[in-house]
Amino acid sequence: MKRLSILLLGAALTACSEAPKPYVLTGRIANVGADDLLLIGEQVSRMDTVRLAADGSFIYTRTLGKPAFGFAYVPDKAFYSLILIGGTTSHLEADTANPVEYRITGDLEAAQAFQAARNRRLAELEEQEFASFGEMQAAYTAVRDSLKGGLEKIKPKAFRALELASIEATIDNDLTDYFQTLRRRGAAFDSDADYNRYMEEMELTADNAVTYLYWKESCAGREAAPSFLCMVQTADRKIADPELKERTVISLMANCFSAGSADMGAACEAALPLITDKEQAQWLTETYEANKRLIPGAPALDCELEDPQGTKLHFADLYGKTLYIDVWATWCGPCCEEIPHLEKLVESYRNDSRIAFVSISVDKDREDWLQKLAADNPQWRQLRNPEFTSLYGISGIPCFLMISPDGTIITVHAPRPSDPEIRTFIDQTLAR
């Protein structure tokens, strides 16, 4: 008996000391060039690079952490969904000439097929128009039960756990997003009692907490200009888990800074005590300091500008009318795409003395700017300052600002000229 116990103990210790088994993916991708690479991983920021042989074949081996959904792609040519589970071997056959059609065989063949079928079924549901939230919830519940029944037959066990969590998250996401249907119908966001009950009773997670908070703001009639202070306060009351609360508040504040919200200071003050991570708290403080000078109502930042004739003037010289500022550059494709829309917008308000349109180029090369103006012949004011984006903390162009006649900031995130709501936005701004 003692000998048997020793043998069993030895077997257990051996099993515990075994290294994790690697995930293996082999395959062949047709119609790839000599310079093409295959990238494999879970996140775009952390991908492994795999070299393809002349015939497109490859072998990829990786010791993984926990099971996950991932993907492989040939940049600019093809994308393939993968299931990454240690101890399994799969084989990919694909052709970049037909990127939608590909086949994965091996240990996870049934799992890959199940996942593809699941995606199709849920996509079909997402296309349906439901008369009420109750009808939508019943349809999703039926599909969920059907998928869970089919999933029990699929191996390995690690996939079943991964897939079940994904099914639940996707369905929860779709049901939570029912307010989009209410928006399309022009209905109040709290007009469906079943939906209200679902939103208030659901367990808040990293996937749905922010959506819930925006829904609450919309129910309060603040969809167009949500109060980030109110959302932070609601998160503090509603979310019990400290880690989830902190993650949610950080996401809210990132959105707050991006939107240039007028209640940024109050929201930041309410958020800071809820953040225990020192790096995140430092990020919050520093980002607020960098953005507070750009909140609505703050004085616009003055700077020197140059017109096409070389005359120097100050930004403050433009005050006296509501200003719609287009920040652009000749080398920026999306900026140039907005020019025809801006031209129509200028024409729409040609006889309105309350507003002026100004384009400020950030081109460093003055000649490039002048050549573009000569080619386009815009009929509104054109100025240049290569440092304007740095001054206003603009991370990407095109960017559009609205400045009040007295030189205070209305917003540094105005709609684009191509936005269908731009005229409504301008009219409402001028009517204040």
Coordinates of C-alpha atoms in Angstrom, one line a residue, residues 58-297:
F58 CA 4.1 28.1 -42.6
I59 CA 4.4 26.6 -39.1
Y60 CA 3.6 28.6 -36.0
T61 CA 4.1 27.3 -32.5
R62 CA 3.4 29.3 -29.3
T63 CA 3.0 28.5 -25.6
L64 CA -0.1 30.3 -24.6
G65 CA -1.5 31.6 -21.3
K66 CA -5.2 31.0 -21.0
P67 CA -7.4 30.0 -24.0
A68 CA -8.5 32.9 -26.2
F69 CA -10.0 34.0 -29.5
G70 CA -7.5 35.4 -31.8
F71 CA -6.8 36.0 -35.5
A72 CA -4.3 35.8 -38.2
Y73 CA -4.0 38.2 -41.1
V74 CA -1.9 39.0 -44.1
P75 CA -1.8 42.9 -44.1
D76 CA -4.0 44.5 -46.7
K77 CA -5.0 41.1 -48.1
A78 CA -6.8 38.7 -45.7
F79 CA -8.1 38.1 -42.2
Y80 CA -8.8 34.7 -40.5
S81 CA -10.5 34.0 -37.1
L82 CA -8.6 31.6 -34.8
I83 CA -9.3 29.8 -31.6
L84 CA -6.1 29.7 -29.5
I85 CA -5.9 26.8 -27.1
G86 CA -2.7 25.2 -25.8
G87 CA -2.1 21.6 -26.6
T88 CA -4.1 21.7 -29.9
T89 CA -2.9 21.6 -33.5
S90 CA -4.8 23.2 -36.4
H91 CA -4.2 23.6 -40.1
L92 CA -5.3 26.6 -42.2
E93 CA -5.9 26.5 -45.9
A94 CA -6.6 29.8 -47.5
D95 CA -6.3 32.0 -50.7
T96 CA -5.8 35.7 -50.5
A97 CA -7.7 36.0 -53.8
N98 CA -10.8 34.8 -52.0
P99 CA -10.3 35.9 -48.4
V100 CA -13.8 35.1 -47.2
E101 CA -13.5 31.4 -47.9
Y102 CA -10.9 29.6 -45.8
R103 CA -10.8 26.3 -43.9
I104 CA -9.3 25.3 -40.6
T105 CA -9.0 21.6 -39.8
G106 CA -7.4 19.6 -37.0
D107 CA -8.2 19.4 -33.3
L108 CA -10.4 22.5 -33.4
E109 CA -12.2 21.9 -36.6
A110 CA -15.6 21.3 -35.0
A111 CA -15.0 24.3 -32.7
Q112 CA -14.2 26.6 -35.6
A113 CA -17.3 25.4 -37.5
F114 CA -19.5 26.0 -34.4
Q115 CA -18.1 29.5 -33.9
A116 CA -18.7 30.4 -37.5
A117 CA -22.3 29.1 -37.3
R118 CA -22.9 31.0 -34.1
N119 CA -21.7 34.2 -35.6
R120 CA -24.1 33.8 -38.6
R121 CA -27.1 33.1 -36.3
L122 CA -26.4 36.1 -34.1
A123 CA -25.7 38.3 -37.2
E124 CA -29.2 37.3 -38.6
L125 CA -30.8 38.3 -35.3
E126 CA -29.0 41.7 -35.3
E127 CA -30.6 42.4 -38.7
Q128 CA -34.2 41.8 -37.5
E129 CA -36.5 44.6 -36.5
F130 CA -38.4 43.7 -33.3
A131 CA -41.7 45.4 -32.3
S132 CA -40.7 45.5 -28.6
F133 CA -37.8 44.7 -26.3
G134 CA -39.8 41.7 -24.9
E135 CA -40.1 40.2 -28.4
M136 CA -36.3 40.8 -29.0
Q137 CA -35.4 39.3 -25.6
A138 CA -37.5 36.2 -26.3
A139 CA -35.9 35.7 -29.7
Y140 CA -32.4 36.0 -28.3
T141 CA -33.2 33.7 -25.4
A142 CA -34.3 31.0 -27.8
V143 CA -31.1 31.3 -29.8
R144 CA -29.0 31.3 -26.7
D145 CA -30.6 28.1 -25.4
S146 CA -30.2 26.4 -28.8
L147 CA -26.5 27.4 -29.0
K148 CA -25.8 26.2 -25.5
G149 CA -27.4 22.9 -26.3
G150 CA -25.2 22.4 -29.4
L151 CA -22.1 23.6 -27.6
E152 CA -22.2 20.7 -25.1
K153 CA -21.2 18.3 -27.9
I154 CA -18.1 20.3 -29.0
K155 CA -14.6 19.6 -27.7
P156 CA -12.4 20.6 -26.0
K157 CA -13.8 21.7 -22.7
A158 CA -11.7 24.9 -22.8
F159 CA -13.4 25.9 -25.9
R160 CA -16.9 25.4 -24.4
A161 CA -16.1 27.7 -21.5
L162 CA -14.6 30.3 -23.8
E163 CA -17.4 30.2 -26.3
L164 CA -20.2 30.2 -23.7
A165 CA -18.7 33.4 -22.2
S166 CA -18.6 35.0 -25.7
I167 CA -22.2 34.0 -26.5
E168 CA -23.4 35.5 -23.2
A169 CA -21.4 38.7 -23.7
T170 CA -22.6 39.2 -27.3
I171 CA -26.3 38.6 -26.5
D172 CA -26.0 40.9 -23.5
N173 CA -24.4 43.6 -25.7
D174 CA -27.1 43.3 -28.3
L175 CA -29.9 43.5 -25.8
T176 CA -28.3 46.5 -24.0
D177 CA -28.1 48.3 -27.3
Y178 CA -31.9 48.2 -27.8
F179 CA -31.8 52.0 -27.2
Q180 CA -30.5 52.3 -30.7
T181 CA -33.9 51.0 -31.9
L182 CA -35.7 53.5 -29.7
R183 CA -33.5 56.3 -31.2
R184 CA -34.3 55.3 -34.8
R185 CA -38.1 55.3 -33.9
G186 CA -37.8 58.7 -32.2
A187 CA -39.0 57.1 -28.9
A188 CA -38.0 58.0 -25.4
F189 CA -35.1 55.9 -24.1
D190 CA -37.2 54.8 -21.1
S191 CA -40.4 54.2 -23.1
D192 CA -40.2 50.4 -23.0
A193 CA -40.9 49.0 -19.5
D194 CA -39.3 45.6 -20.3
Y195 CA -36.1 47.3 -21.5
N196 CA -36.0 49.6 -18.4
R197 CA -36.3 46.5 -16.2
Y198 CA -33.6 44.7 -18.0
M199 CA -31.2 47.6 -17.8
E200 CA -31.8 48.2 -14.1
E201 CA -31.6 44.5 -13.2
M202 CA -28.6 43.4 -15.3
E203 CA -25.3 42.7 -13.7
L204 CA -22.9 45.5 -14.7
T205 CA -19.7 44.3 -16.3
A206 CA -16.7 45.8 -18.1
D207 CA -18.7 45.3 -21.4
N208 CA -21.9 47.0 -20.4
A209 CA -21.3 49.5 -17.6
V210 CA -20.5 52.5 -19.7
T211 CA -23.4 51.8 -22.0
Y212 CA -25.7 51.6 -19.0
L213 CA -24.5 55.0 -17.7
Y214 CA -25.0 56.7 -21.1
W215 CA -28.5 55.2 -21.2
K216 CA -29.3 56.7 -17.8
E217 CA -28.1 60.1 -19.1
S218 CA -30.2 59.8 -22.2
C219 CA -33.3 58.9 -20.1
A220 CA -32.6 62.2 -18.2
G221 CA -32.8 64.1 -21.5
R222 CA -29.1 64.7 -21.8
E223 CA -28.2 62.5 -24.8
A224 CA -26.7 65.3 -26.8
A225 CA -24.6 66.7 -23.9
P226 CA -24.3 64.0 -21.2
S227 CA -23.2 65.1 -17.8
F228 CA -20.0 63.2 -17.0
L229 CA -20.2 64.3 -13.4
C230 CA -23.6 62.6 -13.2
M231 CA -22.3 59.5 -14.8
V232 CA -19.3 59.3 -12.4
Q233 CA -21.6 59.7 -9.5
T234 CA -24.0 57.0 -10.8
A235 CA -21.1 54.7 -11.3
D236 CA -20.0 55.3 -7.7
R237 CA -23.5 54.4 -6.4
K238 CA -24.3 51.6 -8.8
I239 CA -21.1 49.6 -9.1
A240 CA -20.0 47.7 -6.0
D241 CA -16.9 46.1 -7.3
P242 CA -14.0 48.5 -6.8
E243 CA -11.9 47.3 -9.7
L244 CA -14.9 47.5 -12.1
K245 CA -15.8 50.9 -10.7
E246 CA -12.3 52.2 -11.3
R247 CA -12.1 50.8 -14.9
T248 CA -15.5 52.3 -15.7
V249 CA -14.7 55.7 -14.3
I250 CA -11.4 55.8 -16.2
S251 CA -13.3 55.0 -19.5
L252 CA -15.8 57.8 -18.7
M253 CA -13.1 60.3 -18.1
A254 CA -11.3 59.4 -21.3
N255 CA -14.6 60.1 -23.1
C256 CA -15.0 63.3 -21.1
F257 CA -11.6 64.6 -22.2
S258 CA -12.2 63.6 -25.8
A259 CA -15.6 65.4 -25.8
G260 CA -14.2 68.5 -24.2
S261 CA -17.1 68.4 -21.7
A262 CA -18.0 71.6 -19.9
D263 CA -18.3 69.7 -16.6
M264 CA -14.8 68.2 -17.0
G265 CA -13.5 69.8 -13.8
A266 CA -16.3 68.7 -11.6
A267 CA -16.2 65.2 -13.1
C268 CA -12.5 64.9 -12.5
E269 CA -12.9 66.0 -8.9
A270 CA -15.5 63.3 -8.4
A271 CA -13.5 60.6 -10.2
L272 CA -10.2 61.1 -8.5
P273 CA -11.1 59.5 -5.1
L274 CA -12.4 56.4 -7.0
I275 CA -9.1 55.7 -8.6
T276 CA -6.5 53.8 -6.5
D277 CA -4.0 53.1 -9.2
K278 CA -1.3 55.8 -8.9
E279 CA -0.4 55.8 -12.6
Q280 CA -4.1 56.2 -13.6
A281 CA -4.6 58.9 -11.0
Q282 CA -1.6 60.7 -12.4
W283 CA -2.9 60.3 -16.0
L284 CA -6.3 61.8 -14.9
T285 CA -4.7 64.8 -13.2
E286 CA -2.2 65.5 -16.0
T287 CA -4.8 65.1 -18.7
Y288 CA -7.2 67.4 -17.0
E289 CA -4.5 70.0 -16.6
A290 CA -3.8 69.8 -20.3
N291 CA -7.5 70.0 -21.3
K292 CA -9.1 72.4 -18.8
R293 CA -8.0 75.4 -20.8
L294 CA -10.0 74.1 -23.8
I295 CA -13.4 73.5 -22.1
P296 CA -16.4 75.4 -23.3
G297 CA -16.5 78.9 -21.9

